[in-house]
mmCIF file of C-alpha atoms in Angstrom:
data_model
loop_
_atom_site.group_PDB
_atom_site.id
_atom_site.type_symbol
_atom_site.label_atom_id
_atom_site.label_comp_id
_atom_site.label_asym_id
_atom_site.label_seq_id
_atom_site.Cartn_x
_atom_site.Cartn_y
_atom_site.Cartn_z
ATOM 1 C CA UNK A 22 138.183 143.439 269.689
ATOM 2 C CA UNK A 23 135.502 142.002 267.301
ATOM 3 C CA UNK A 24 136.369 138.972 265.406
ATOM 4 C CA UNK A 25 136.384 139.472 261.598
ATOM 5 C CA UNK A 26 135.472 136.349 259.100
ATOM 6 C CA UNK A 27 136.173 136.089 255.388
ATOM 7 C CA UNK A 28 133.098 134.163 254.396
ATOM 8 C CA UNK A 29 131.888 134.797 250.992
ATOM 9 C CA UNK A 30 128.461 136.482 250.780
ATOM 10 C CA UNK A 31 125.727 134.032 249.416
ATOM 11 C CA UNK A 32 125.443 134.151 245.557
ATOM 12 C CA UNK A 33 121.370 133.368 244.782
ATOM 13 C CA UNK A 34 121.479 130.440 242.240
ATOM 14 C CA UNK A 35 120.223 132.371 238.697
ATOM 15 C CA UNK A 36 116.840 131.685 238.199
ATOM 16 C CA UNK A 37 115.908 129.769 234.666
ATOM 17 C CA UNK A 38 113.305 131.125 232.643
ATOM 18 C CA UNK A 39 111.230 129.310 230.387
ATOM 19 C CA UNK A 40 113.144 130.305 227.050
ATOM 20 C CA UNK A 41 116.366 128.918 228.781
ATOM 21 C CA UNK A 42 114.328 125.723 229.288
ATOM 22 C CA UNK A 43 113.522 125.307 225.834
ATOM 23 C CA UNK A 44 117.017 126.357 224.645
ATOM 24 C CA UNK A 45 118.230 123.556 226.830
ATOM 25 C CA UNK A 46 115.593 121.128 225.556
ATOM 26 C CA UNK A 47 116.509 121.893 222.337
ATOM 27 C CA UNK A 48 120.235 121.500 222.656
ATOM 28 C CA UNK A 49 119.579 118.480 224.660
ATOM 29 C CA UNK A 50 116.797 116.326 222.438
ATOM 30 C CA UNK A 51 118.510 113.149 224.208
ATOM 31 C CA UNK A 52 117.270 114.764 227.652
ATOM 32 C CA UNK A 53 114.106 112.780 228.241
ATOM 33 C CA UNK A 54 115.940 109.457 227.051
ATOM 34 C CA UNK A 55 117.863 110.085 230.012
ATOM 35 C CA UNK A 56 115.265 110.690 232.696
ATOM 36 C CA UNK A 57 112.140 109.098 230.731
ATOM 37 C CA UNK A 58 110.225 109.123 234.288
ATOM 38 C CA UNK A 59 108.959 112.552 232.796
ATOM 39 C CA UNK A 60 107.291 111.812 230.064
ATOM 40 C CA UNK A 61 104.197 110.441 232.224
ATOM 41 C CA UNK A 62 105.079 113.057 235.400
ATOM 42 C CA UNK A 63 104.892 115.825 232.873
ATOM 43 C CA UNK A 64 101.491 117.178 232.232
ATOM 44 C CA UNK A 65 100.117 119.365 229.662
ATOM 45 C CA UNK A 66 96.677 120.698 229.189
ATOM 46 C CA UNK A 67 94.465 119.234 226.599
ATOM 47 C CA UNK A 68 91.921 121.372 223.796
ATOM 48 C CA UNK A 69 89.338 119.688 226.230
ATOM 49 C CA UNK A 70 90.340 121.112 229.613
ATOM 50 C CA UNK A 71 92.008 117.692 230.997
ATOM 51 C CA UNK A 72 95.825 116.693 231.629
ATOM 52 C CA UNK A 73 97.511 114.731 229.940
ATOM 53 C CA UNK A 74 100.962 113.123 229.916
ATOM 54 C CA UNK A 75 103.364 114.573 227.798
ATOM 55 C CA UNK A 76 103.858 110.796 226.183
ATOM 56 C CA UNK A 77 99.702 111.433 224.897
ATOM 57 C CA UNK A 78 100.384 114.828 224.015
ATOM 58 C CA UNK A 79 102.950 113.740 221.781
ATOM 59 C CA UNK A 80 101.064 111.421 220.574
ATOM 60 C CA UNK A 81 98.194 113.466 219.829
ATOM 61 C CA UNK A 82 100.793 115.916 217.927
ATOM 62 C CA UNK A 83 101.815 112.679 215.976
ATOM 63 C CA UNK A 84 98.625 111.722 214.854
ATOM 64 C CA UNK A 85 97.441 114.913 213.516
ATOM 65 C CA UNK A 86 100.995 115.295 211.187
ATOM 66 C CA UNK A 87 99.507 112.277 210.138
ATOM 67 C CA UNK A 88 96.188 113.162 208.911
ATOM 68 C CA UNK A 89 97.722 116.543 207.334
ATOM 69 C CA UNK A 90 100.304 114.155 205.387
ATOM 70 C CA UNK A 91 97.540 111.794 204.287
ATOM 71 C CA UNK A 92 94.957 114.666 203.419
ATOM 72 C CA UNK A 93 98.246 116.233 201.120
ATOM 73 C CA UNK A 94 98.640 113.222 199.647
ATOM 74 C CA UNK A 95 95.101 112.530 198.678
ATOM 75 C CA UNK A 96 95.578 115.704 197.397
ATOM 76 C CA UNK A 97 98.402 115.115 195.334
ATOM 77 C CA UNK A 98 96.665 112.167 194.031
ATOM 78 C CA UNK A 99 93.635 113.509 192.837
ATOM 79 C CA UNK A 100 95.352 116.098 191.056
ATOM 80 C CA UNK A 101 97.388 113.362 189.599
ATOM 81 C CA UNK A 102 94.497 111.570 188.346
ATOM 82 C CA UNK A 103 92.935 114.526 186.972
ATOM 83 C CA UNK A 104 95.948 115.520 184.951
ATOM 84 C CA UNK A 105 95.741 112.303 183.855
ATOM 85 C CA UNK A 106 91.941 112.318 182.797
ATOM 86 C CA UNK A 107 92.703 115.756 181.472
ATOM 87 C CA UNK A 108 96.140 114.571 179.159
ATOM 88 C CA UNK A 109 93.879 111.737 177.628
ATOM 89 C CA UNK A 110 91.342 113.964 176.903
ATOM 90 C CA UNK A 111 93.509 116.622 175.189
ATOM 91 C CA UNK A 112 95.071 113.305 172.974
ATOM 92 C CA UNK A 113 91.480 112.594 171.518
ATOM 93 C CA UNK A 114 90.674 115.922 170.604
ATOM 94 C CA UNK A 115 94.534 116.098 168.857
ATOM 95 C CA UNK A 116 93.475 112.312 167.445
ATOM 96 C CA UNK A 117 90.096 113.726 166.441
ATOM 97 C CA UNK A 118 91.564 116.835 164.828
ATOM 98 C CA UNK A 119 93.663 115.304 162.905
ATOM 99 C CA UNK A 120 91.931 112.804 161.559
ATOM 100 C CA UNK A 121 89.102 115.387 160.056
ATOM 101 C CA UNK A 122 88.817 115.458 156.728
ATOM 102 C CA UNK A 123 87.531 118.950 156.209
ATOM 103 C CA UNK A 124 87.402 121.881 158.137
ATOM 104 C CA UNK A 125 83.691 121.329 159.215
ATOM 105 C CA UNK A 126 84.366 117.879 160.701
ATOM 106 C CA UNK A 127 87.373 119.603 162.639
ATOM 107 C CA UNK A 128 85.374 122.344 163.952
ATOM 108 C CA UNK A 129 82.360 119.840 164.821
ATOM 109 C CA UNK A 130 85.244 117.518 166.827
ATOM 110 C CA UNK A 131 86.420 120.123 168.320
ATOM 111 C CA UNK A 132 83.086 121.257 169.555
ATOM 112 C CA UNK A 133 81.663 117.594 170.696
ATOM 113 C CA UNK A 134 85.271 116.841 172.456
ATOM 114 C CA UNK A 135 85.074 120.233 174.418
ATOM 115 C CA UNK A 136 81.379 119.380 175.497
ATOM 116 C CA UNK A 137 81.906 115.745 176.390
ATOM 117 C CA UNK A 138 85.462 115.542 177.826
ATOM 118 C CA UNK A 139 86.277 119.075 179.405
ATOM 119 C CA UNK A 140 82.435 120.124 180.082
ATOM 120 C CA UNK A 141 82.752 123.091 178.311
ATOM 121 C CA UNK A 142 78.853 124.640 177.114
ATOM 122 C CA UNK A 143 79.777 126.352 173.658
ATOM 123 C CA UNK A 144 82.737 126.777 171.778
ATOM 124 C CA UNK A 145 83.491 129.627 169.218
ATOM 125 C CA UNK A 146 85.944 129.879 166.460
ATOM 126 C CA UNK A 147 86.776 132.931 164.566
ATOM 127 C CA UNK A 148 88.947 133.485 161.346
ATOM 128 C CA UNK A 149 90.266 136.496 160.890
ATOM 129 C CA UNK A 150 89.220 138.272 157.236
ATOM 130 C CA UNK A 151 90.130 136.829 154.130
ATOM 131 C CA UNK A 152 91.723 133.490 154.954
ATOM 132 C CA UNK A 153 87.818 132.085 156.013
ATOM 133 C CA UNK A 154 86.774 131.284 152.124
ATOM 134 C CA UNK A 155 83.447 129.123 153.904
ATOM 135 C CA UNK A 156 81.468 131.196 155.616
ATOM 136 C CA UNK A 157 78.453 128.402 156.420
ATOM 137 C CA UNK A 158 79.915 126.150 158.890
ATOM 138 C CA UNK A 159 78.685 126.258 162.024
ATOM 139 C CA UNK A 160 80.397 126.955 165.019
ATOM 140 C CA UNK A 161 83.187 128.788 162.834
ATOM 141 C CA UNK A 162 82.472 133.022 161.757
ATOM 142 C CA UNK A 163 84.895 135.285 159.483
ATOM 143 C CA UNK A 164 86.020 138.014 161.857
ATOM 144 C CA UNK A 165 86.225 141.509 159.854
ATOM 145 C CA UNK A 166 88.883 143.912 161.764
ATOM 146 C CA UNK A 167 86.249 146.239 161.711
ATOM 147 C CA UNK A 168 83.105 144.326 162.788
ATOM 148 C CA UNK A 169 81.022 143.738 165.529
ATOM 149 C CA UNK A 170 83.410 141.208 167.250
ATOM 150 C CA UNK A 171 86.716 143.145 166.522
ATOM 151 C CA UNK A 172 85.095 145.940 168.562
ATOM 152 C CA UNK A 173 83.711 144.248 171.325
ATOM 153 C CA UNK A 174 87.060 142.308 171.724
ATOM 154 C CA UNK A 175 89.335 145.124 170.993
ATOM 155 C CA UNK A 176 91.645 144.445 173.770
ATOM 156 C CA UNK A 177 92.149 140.709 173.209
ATOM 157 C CA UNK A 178 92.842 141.798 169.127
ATOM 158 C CA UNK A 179 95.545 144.333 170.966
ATOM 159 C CA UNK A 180 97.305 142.498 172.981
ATOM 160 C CA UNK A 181 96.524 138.686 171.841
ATOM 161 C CA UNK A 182 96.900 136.977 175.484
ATOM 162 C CA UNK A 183 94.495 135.195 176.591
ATOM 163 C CA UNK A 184 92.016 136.425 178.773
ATOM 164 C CA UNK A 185 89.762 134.148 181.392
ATOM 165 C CA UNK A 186 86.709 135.616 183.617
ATOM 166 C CA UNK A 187 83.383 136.749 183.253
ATOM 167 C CA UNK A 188 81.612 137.192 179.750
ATOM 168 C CA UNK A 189 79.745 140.333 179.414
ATOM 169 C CA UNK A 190 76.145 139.398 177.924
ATOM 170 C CA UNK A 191 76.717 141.610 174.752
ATOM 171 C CA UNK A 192 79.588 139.366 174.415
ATOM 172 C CA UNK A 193 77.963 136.358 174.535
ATOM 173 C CA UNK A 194 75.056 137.213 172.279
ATOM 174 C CA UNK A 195 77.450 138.016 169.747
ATOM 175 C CA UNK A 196 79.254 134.306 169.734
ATOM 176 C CA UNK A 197 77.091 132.623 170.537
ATOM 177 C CA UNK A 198 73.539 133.561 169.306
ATOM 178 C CA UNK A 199 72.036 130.588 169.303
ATOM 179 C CA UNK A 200 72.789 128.934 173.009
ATOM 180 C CA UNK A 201 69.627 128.457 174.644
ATOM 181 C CA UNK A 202 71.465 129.881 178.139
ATOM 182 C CA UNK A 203 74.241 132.306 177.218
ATOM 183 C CA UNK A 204 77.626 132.020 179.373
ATOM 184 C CA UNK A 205 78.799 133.279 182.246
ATOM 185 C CA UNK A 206 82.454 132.579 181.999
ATOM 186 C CA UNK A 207 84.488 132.233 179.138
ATOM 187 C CA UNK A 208 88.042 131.582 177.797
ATOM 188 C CA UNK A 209 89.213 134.153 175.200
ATOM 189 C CA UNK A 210 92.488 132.432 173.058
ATOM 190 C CA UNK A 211 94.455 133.380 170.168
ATOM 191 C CA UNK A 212 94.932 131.280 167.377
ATOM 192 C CA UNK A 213 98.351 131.476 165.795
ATOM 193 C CA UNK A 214 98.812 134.596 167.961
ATOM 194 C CA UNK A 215 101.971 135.788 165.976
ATOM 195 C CA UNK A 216 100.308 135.357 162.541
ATOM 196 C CA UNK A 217 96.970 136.631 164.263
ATOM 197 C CA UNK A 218 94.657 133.577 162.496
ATOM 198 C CA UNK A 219 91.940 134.087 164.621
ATOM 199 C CA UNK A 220 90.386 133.521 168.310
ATOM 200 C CA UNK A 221 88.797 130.452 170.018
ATOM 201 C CA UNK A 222 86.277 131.005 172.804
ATOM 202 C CA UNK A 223 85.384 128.633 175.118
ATOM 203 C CA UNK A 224 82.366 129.503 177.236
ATOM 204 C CA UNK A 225 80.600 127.866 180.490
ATOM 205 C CA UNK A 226 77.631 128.785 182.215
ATOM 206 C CA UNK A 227 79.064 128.440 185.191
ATOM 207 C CA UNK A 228 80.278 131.725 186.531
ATOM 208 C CA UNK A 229 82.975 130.429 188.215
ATOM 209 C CA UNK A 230 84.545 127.966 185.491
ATOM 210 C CA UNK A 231 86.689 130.556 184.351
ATOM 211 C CA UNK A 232 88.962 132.960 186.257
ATOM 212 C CA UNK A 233 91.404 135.553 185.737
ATOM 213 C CA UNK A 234 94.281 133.579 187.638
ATOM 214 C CA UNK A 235 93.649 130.101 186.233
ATOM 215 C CA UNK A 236 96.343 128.068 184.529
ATOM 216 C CA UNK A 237 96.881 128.318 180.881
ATOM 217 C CA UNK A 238 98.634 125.102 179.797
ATOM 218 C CA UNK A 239 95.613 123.685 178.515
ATOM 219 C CA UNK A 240 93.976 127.157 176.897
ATOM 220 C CA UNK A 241 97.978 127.262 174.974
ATOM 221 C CA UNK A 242 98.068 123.323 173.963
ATOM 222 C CA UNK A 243 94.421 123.563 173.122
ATOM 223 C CA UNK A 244 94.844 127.157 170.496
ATOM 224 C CA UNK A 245 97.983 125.381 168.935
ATOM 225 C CA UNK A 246 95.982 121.836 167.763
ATOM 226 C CA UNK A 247 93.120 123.822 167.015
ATOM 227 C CA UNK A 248 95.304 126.006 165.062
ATOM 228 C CA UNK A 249 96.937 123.804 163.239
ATOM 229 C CA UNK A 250 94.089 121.671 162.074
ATOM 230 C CA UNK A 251 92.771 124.879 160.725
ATOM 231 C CA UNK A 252 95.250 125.902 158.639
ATOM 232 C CA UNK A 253 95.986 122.211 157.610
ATOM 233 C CA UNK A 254 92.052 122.809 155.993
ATOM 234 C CA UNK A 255 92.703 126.100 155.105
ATOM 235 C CA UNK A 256 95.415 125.502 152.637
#
């Protein structure tokens, strides 16, 4: 009679994969405090072909969170000094507007301010119809509803938002007539856009100086001190 034995029959041990290492890790981050022998038996492979320790790897990771923190914050810093430069400038021009004692000095201001603090190339102001009495000072032109400019801007008159990008050359000839290089890019605003006073345009010849998707901050704070120091004159 054969003998008969209960033994169990032999379980393989589960095999780990390398998500259940990582889920370990992870639950685990004391692990290599515990066995710290690892970090320089560990190896990983470097951009350059070589081993290294996991210790240098994580060093290496280290040092390049590093640079990306200090290149945001250089970053963050420049644009901080530029809105800076930029809120200064904006607080001569209101200091410069204000302080005009007739519309011509305003609109002259207005123009040197744009040129030497914000780089702008040529500046246009237009009044619309009757409120304009003056009609000879340069750098500002009576807009008729029904004239040249009115048609060629008939979608800014429409919807009175302001509209960045490209200048069309029959555009520019029309504002400004007298720039030895016409613009490229240009900022259409309205002034007083509920009361419909009028439009500034600020023009570069740099193609690029203006676009579509820029921010409007400065275009809005810009139209409302323009604005205002023209109707102060106007009245």
């Amino acid at each position: 009679m054969s003998a008969t034995t209960d033994e169990a029959p032999v379980v393989p041990a589960p095999t780990l994969s390398a998500e259940d290492v990582a889920a370990y890790l992870r639950a685990n981050p004391d692990f290599l405090l515990r066995f710290p022998e690892l970090l320089e038996t560990l190896e990983l492979q470097h951009a350059s072909g070589s081993a290294v320790s996991l210790i240098e790897r994580q060093v290496e990771i280290l040092r390049g969170r590093s640079q990306r923190l200090e290149d945001r914050l250089g970053a963050l810093l420049e644009a901080a000094r530029d809105n800076e430069r930029r809120a200064t400038s904006v607080h001569r021009l209101a200091r410069s507007l204000i302080r005009a004692p007739t519309l011509a000095s305003a609109i002259l201001g207005l123009q040197n301010s744009m040129r030497e603090d914000f780089g702008i190339d040529e500046v246009f102001v237009g009044i619309v119809g009757p409120l304009l009495k003056h009609t000879n000072i340069e750098g500002l032109v009576r807009i008729e509803m029904d004239g040249a400019i009115a048609r060629a801007f008939d979608n800014f008159f429409r919807t009175k938002l302001i509209e960045c990008g490209p200048l069309a050359e029959a555009q520019a000839k029309l504002l400004f007539p007298k720039a030895s290089e016409l613009p490229q890019s240009a900022a259409v605003v309205p002034l007083e856009k509920d009361k419909n006073l009028g439009m500034l345009v600020l023009g570069s010849r740099d193609p690029q100086r203006f676009q579509p998707r820029q921010g409007r901050l400065f275009l809005d704070m810009t139209a409302e001190l323009v604005s205002a120091a023209i109707r102060a004159k106007l009245a």
